[in-house]
Coordinates of C-alpha atoms in Angstrom, one line a residue:
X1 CA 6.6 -2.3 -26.1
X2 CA 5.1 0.0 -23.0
X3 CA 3.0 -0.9 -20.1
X4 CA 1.6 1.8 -18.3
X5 CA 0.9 0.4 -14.5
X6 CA -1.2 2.5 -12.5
X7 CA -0.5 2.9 -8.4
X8 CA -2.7 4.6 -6.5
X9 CA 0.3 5.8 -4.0
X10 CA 3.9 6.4 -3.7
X11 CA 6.1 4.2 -1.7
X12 CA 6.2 0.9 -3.6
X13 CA 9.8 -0.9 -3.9
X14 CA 9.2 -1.5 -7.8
X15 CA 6.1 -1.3 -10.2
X16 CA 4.0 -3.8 -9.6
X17 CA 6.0 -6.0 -7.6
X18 CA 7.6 -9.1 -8.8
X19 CA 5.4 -9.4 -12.1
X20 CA 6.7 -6.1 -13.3
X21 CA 10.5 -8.0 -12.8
X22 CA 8.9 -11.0 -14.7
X23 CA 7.0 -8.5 -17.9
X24 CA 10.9 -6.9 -17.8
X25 CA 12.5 -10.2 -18.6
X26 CA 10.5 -10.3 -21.7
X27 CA 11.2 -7.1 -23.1
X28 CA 8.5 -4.9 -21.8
X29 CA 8.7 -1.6 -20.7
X30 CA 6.4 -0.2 -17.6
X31 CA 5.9 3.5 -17.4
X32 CA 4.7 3.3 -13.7
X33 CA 1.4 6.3 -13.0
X34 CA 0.8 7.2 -9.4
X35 CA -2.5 8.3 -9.2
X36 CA -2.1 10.7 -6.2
X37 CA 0.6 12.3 -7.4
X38 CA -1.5 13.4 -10.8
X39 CA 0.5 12.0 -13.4
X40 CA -2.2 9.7 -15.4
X41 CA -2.1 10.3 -18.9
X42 CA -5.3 12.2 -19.8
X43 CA -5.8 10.0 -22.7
X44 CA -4.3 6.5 -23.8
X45 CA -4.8 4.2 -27.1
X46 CA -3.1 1.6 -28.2
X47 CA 0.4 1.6 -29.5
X48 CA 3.1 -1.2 -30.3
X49 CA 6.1 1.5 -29.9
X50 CA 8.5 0.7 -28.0
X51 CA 9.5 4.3 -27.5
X52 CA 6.6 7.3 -26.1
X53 CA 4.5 7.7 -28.5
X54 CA 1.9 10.4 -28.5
X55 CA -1.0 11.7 -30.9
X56 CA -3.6 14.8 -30.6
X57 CA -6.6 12.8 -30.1
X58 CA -9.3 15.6 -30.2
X59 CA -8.4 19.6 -29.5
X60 CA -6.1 20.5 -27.1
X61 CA -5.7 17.2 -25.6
X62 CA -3.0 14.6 -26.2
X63 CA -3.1 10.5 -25.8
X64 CA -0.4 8.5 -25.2
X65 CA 0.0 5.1 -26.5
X66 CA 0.9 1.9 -24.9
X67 CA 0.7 -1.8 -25.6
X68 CA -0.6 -3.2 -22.4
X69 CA -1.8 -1.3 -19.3
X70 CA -1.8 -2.7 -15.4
X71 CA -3.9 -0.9 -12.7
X72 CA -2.8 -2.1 -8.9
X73 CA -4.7 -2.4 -5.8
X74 CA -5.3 -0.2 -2.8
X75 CA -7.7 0.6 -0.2
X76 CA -9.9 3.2 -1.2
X77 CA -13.7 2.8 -1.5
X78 CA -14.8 2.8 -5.0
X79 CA -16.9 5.9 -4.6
X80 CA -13.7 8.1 -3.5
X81 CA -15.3 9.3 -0.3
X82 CA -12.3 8.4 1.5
X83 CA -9.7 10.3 -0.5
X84 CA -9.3 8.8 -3.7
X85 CA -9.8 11.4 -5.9
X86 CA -8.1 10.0 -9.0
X87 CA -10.6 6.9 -9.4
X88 CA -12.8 8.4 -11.8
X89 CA -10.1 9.0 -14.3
X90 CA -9.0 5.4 -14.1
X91 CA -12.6 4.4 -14.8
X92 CA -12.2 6.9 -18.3
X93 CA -8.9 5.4 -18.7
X94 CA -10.5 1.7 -18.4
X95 CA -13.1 3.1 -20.8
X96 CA -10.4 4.2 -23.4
X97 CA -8.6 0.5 -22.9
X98 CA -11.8 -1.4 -23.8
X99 CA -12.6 0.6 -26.6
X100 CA -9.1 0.2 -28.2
X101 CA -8.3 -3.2 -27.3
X102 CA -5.6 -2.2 -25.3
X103 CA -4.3 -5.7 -23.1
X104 CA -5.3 -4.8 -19.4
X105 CA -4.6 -6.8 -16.1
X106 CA -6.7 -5.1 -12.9
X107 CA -5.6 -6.5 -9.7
X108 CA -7.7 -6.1 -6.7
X109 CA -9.2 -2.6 -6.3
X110 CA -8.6 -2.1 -10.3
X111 CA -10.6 -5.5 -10.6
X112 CA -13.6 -4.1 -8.5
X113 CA -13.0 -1.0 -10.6
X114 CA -13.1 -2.7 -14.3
X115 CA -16.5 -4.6 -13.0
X116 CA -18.0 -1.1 -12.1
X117 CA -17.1 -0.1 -15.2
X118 CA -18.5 -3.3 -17.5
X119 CA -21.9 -3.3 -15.5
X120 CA -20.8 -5.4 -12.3
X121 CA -21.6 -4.7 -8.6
X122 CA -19.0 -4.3 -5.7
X123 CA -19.6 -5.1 -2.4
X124 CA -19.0 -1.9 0.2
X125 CA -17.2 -3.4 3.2
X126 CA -14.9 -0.5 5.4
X127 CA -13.9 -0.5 8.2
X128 CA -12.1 -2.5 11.0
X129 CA -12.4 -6.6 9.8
X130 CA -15.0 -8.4 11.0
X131 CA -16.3 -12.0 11.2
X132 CA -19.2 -10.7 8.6
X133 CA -16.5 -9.8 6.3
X134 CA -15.6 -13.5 6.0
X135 CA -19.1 -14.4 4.9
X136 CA -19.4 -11.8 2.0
X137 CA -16.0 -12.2 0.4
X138 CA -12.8 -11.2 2.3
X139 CA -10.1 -13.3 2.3
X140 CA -6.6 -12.5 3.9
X141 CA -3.0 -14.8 2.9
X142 CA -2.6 -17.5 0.7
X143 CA -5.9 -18.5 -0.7
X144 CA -6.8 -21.5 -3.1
X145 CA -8.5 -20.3 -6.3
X146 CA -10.3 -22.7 -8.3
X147 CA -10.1 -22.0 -11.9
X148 CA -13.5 -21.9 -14.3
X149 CA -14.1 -24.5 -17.4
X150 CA -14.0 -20.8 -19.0
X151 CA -10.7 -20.2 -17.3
X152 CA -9.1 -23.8 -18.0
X153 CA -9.2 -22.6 -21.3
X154 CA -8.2 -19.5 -21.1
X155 CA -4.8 -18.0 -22.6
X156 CA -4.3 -16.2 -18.9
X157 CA -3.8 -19.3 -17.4
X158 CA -2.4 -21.2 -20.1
X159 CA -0.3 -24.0 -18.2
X160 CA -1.7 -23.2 -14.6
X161 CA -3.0 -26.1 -12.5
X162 CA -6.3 -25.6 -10.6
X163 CA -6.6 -25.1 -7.7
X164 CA -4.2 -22.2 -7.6
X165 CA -2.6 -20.1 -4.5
X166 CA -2.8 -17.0 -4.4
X167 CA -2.2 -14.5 -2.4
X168 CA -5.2 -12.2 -1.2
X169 CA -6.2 -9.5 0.9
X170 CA -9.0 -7.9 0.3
X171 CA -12.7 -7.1 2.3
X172 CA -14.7 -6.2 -0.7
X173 CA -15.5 -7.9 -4.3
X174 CA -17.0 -8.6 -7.1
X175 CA -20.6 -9.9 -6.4
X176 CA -22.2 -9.6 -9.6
X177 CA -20.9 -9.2 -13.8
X178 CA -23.2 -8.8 -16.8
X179 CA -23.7 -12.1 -18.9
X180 CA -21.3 -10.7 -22.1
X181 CA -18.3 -11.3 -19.0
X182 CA -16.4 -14.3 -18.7
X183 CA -15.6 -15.3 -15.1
X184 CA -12.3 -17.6 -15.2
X185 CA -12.0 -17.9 -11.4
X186 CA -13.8 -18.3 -8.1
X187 CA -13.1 -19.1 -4.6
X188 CA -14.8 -20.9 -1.7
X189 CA -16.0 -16.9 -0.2
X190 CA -15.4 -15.2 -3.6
X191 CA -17.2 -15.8 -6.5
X192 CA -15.4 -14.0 -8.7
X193 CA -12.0 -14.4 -8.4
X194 CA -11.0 -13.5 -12.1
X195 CA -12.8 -11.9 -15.1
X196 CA -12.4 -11.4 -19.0
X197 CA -14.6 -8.9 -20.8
X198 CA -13.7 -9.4 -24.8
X199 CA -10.7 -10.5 -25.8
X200 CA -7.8 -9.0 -23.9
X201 CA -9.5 -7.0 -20.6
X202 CA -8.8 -9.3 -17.2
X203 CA -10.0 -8.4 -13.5
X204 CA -7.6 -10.2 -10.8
X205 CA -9.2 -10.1 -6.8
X206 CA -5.8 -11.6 -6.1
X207 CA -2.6 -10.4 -6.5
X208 CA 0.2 -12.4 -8.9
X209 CA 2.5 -9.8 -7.9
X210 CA 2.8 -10.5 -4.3
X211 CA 4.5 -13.4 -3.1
X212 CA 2.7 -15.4 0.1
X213 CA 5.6 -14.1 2.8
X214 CA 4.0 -10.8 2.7
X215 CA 1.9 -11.6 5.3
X216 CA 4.7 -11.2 7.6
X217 CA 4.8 -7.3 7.1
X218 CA 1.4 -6.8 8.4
X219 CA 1.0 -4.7 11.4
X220 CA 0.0 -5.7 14.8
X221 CA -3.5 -4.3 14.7
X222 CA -3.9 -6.2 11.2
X223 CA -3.3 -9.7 12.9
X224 CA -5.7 -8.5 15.9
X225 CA -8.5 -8.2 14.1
X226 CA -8.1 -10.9 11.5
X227 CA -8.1 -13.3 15.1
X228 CA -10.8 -11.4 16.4
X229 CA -12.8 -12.2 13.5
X230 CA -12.2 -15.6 13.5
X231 CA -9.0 -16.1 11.2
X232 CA -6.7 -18.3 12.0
X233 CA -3.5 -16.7 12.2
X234 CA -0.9 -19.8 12.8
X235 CA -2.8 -21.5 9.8
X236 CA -2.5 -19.0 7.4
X237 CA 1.5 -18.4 8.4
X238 CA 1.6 -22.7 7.8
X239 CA -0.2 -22.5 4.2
X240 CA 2.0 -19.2 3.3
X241 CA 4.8 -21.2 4.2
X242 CA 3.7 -24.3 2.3
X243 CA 2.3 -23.0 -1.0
X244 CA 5.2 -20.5 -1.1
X245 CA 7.0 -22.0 -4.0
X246 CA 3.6 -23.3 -6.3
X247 CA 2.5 -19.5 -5.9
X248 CA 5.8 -18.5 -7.3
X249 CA 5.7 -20.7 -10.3
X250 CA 1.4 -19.8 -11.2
X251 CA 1.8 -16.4 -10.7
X252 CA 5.1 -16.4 -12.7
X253 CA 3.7 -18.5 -15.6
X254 CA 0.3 -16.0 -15.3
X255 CA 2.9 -12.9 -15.8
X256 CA 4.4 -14.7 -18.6
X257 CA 0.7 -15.4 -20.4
X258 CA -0.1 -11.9 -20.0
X259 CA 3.2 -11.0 -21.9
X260 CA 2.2 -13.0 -24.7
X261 CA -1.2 -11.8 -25.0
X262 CA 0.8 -8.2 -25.2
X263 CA 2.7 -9.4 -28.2
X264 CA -0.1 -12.0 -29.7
X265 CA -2.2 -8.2 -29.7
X266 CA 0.5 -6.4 -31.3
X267 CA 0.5 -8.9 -34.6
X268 CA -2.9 -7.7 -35.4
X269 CA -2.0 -4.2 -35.7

């Protein structure tokens, strides 16, 4: 079965990081999109094939089919005024997933993206971090993540301990989501850490993809201004350090859920 995963930029190592490695070992297939590059498909709908499968969906325009679909993060503002162009097709795109049940993990900006979408509000930090920041939402390194009642139960994070680490690293999110949404996570600055909207549609803020060490590659000017804003730069290198091996084994087991609600979907087809 396919996966398309969405980037919003050329230059990642693999698709999607190590949860695209982890979706691979259990047979699944990732046609990786890069949004500035204009590849998207125009249209997608859901399909169990394990080969391309494409259908005329209405004149002159074709849909292709897939059995799960993955949108990553990235840095653009949601309205596009700094150079994302291509975000308003992935809202259509999002559109077309809900309406044909098609299993859908958004991390980060494609969470803050699926919100807008469902009815939810987005925060619109930009710019240079700031101590503010802190205080609506941001939240930089490992993180803990407290999972919902909702989310305890949830098939997502089937086998997950709460609190979880995660890795984070983001200035805006989620602030508010219709009452029909489920939230499954939250945070001590986020509120909304993780949403479901029906059955198979999930928002991440954090990223399963990324492992905690990545903190390392940040530039100079990054680490400035998380210590000018009040971070504590030698604490988060001791908690990535520390919760290094139980984010590997969450965001593994959350890689594996996912595959299974791919397959669990495909059985009612």
């Amino acid at each position: 079965m396919r996966i398309l995963v969405i980037s919003h930029q050329p230059g990642a190592d693999r698709p999607v990081g190590r949860l695209g490695e982890w979706l691979e070992q259990k047979e699944l297939t990732l046609d990786h999109r890069i949004g500035s590059e204009k590849n998207l498909p125009k249209r997608i709908y859901y399909s169990s094939s394990d080969s391309p499968d494409q259908m005329s969906v209405s004149k002159n325009r074709v849909g292709e089919g897939y059995a799960g679909f993955i949108i990553n993060g990235g840095q653009w503002r949601l309205d596009g005024s700094d150079g994302g162009w291509w975000l308003p097709h992935i809202r259509r795109l999002l559109h077309q997933a809900i309406y044909d049940d098609i299993p859908t993990l958004a991390i980060c900006l494609g969470h803050q993206l699926l919100a807008e979408v469902i009815g939810g509000t987005v925060s619109d930090a930009h710019g240079p971090i700031t101590a503010d920041d802190k205080d609506k939402g941001a939240e930089y390194g490992l993180c803990s993540v407290q999972l919902t009642e909702a989310g305890k139960y949830d098939m997502l994070f089937a086998g997950i301990t709460s609190p979880m680490m995660m890795y984070q690293n983001h200035q805006n999110s989620v602030t508010e989501l219709p009452d029909k949404v489920e939230v499954l996570a939250k945070s001590d600055h986020t509120p909304i850490e993780a949403l479901r909207y029906g059955s198979v549609i999930y928002g991440l803020q954090f990223h399963p993809e990324v492992a905690g060490d990545a903190i390392y590659k940040w530039d100079d000017d990054k680490v400035n201004q998380l210590k000018s804003a009040g971070y504590d730069w030698q604490a988060m290198v001791k908690q990535s350090q520390q919760g290094d091996s139980l984010n590997t084994m969450q965001s593994h087991q959350l890689g594996d859920n996912f595959a299974r609600i791919i397959k669990r979907r495909a059985e009612r087809t």
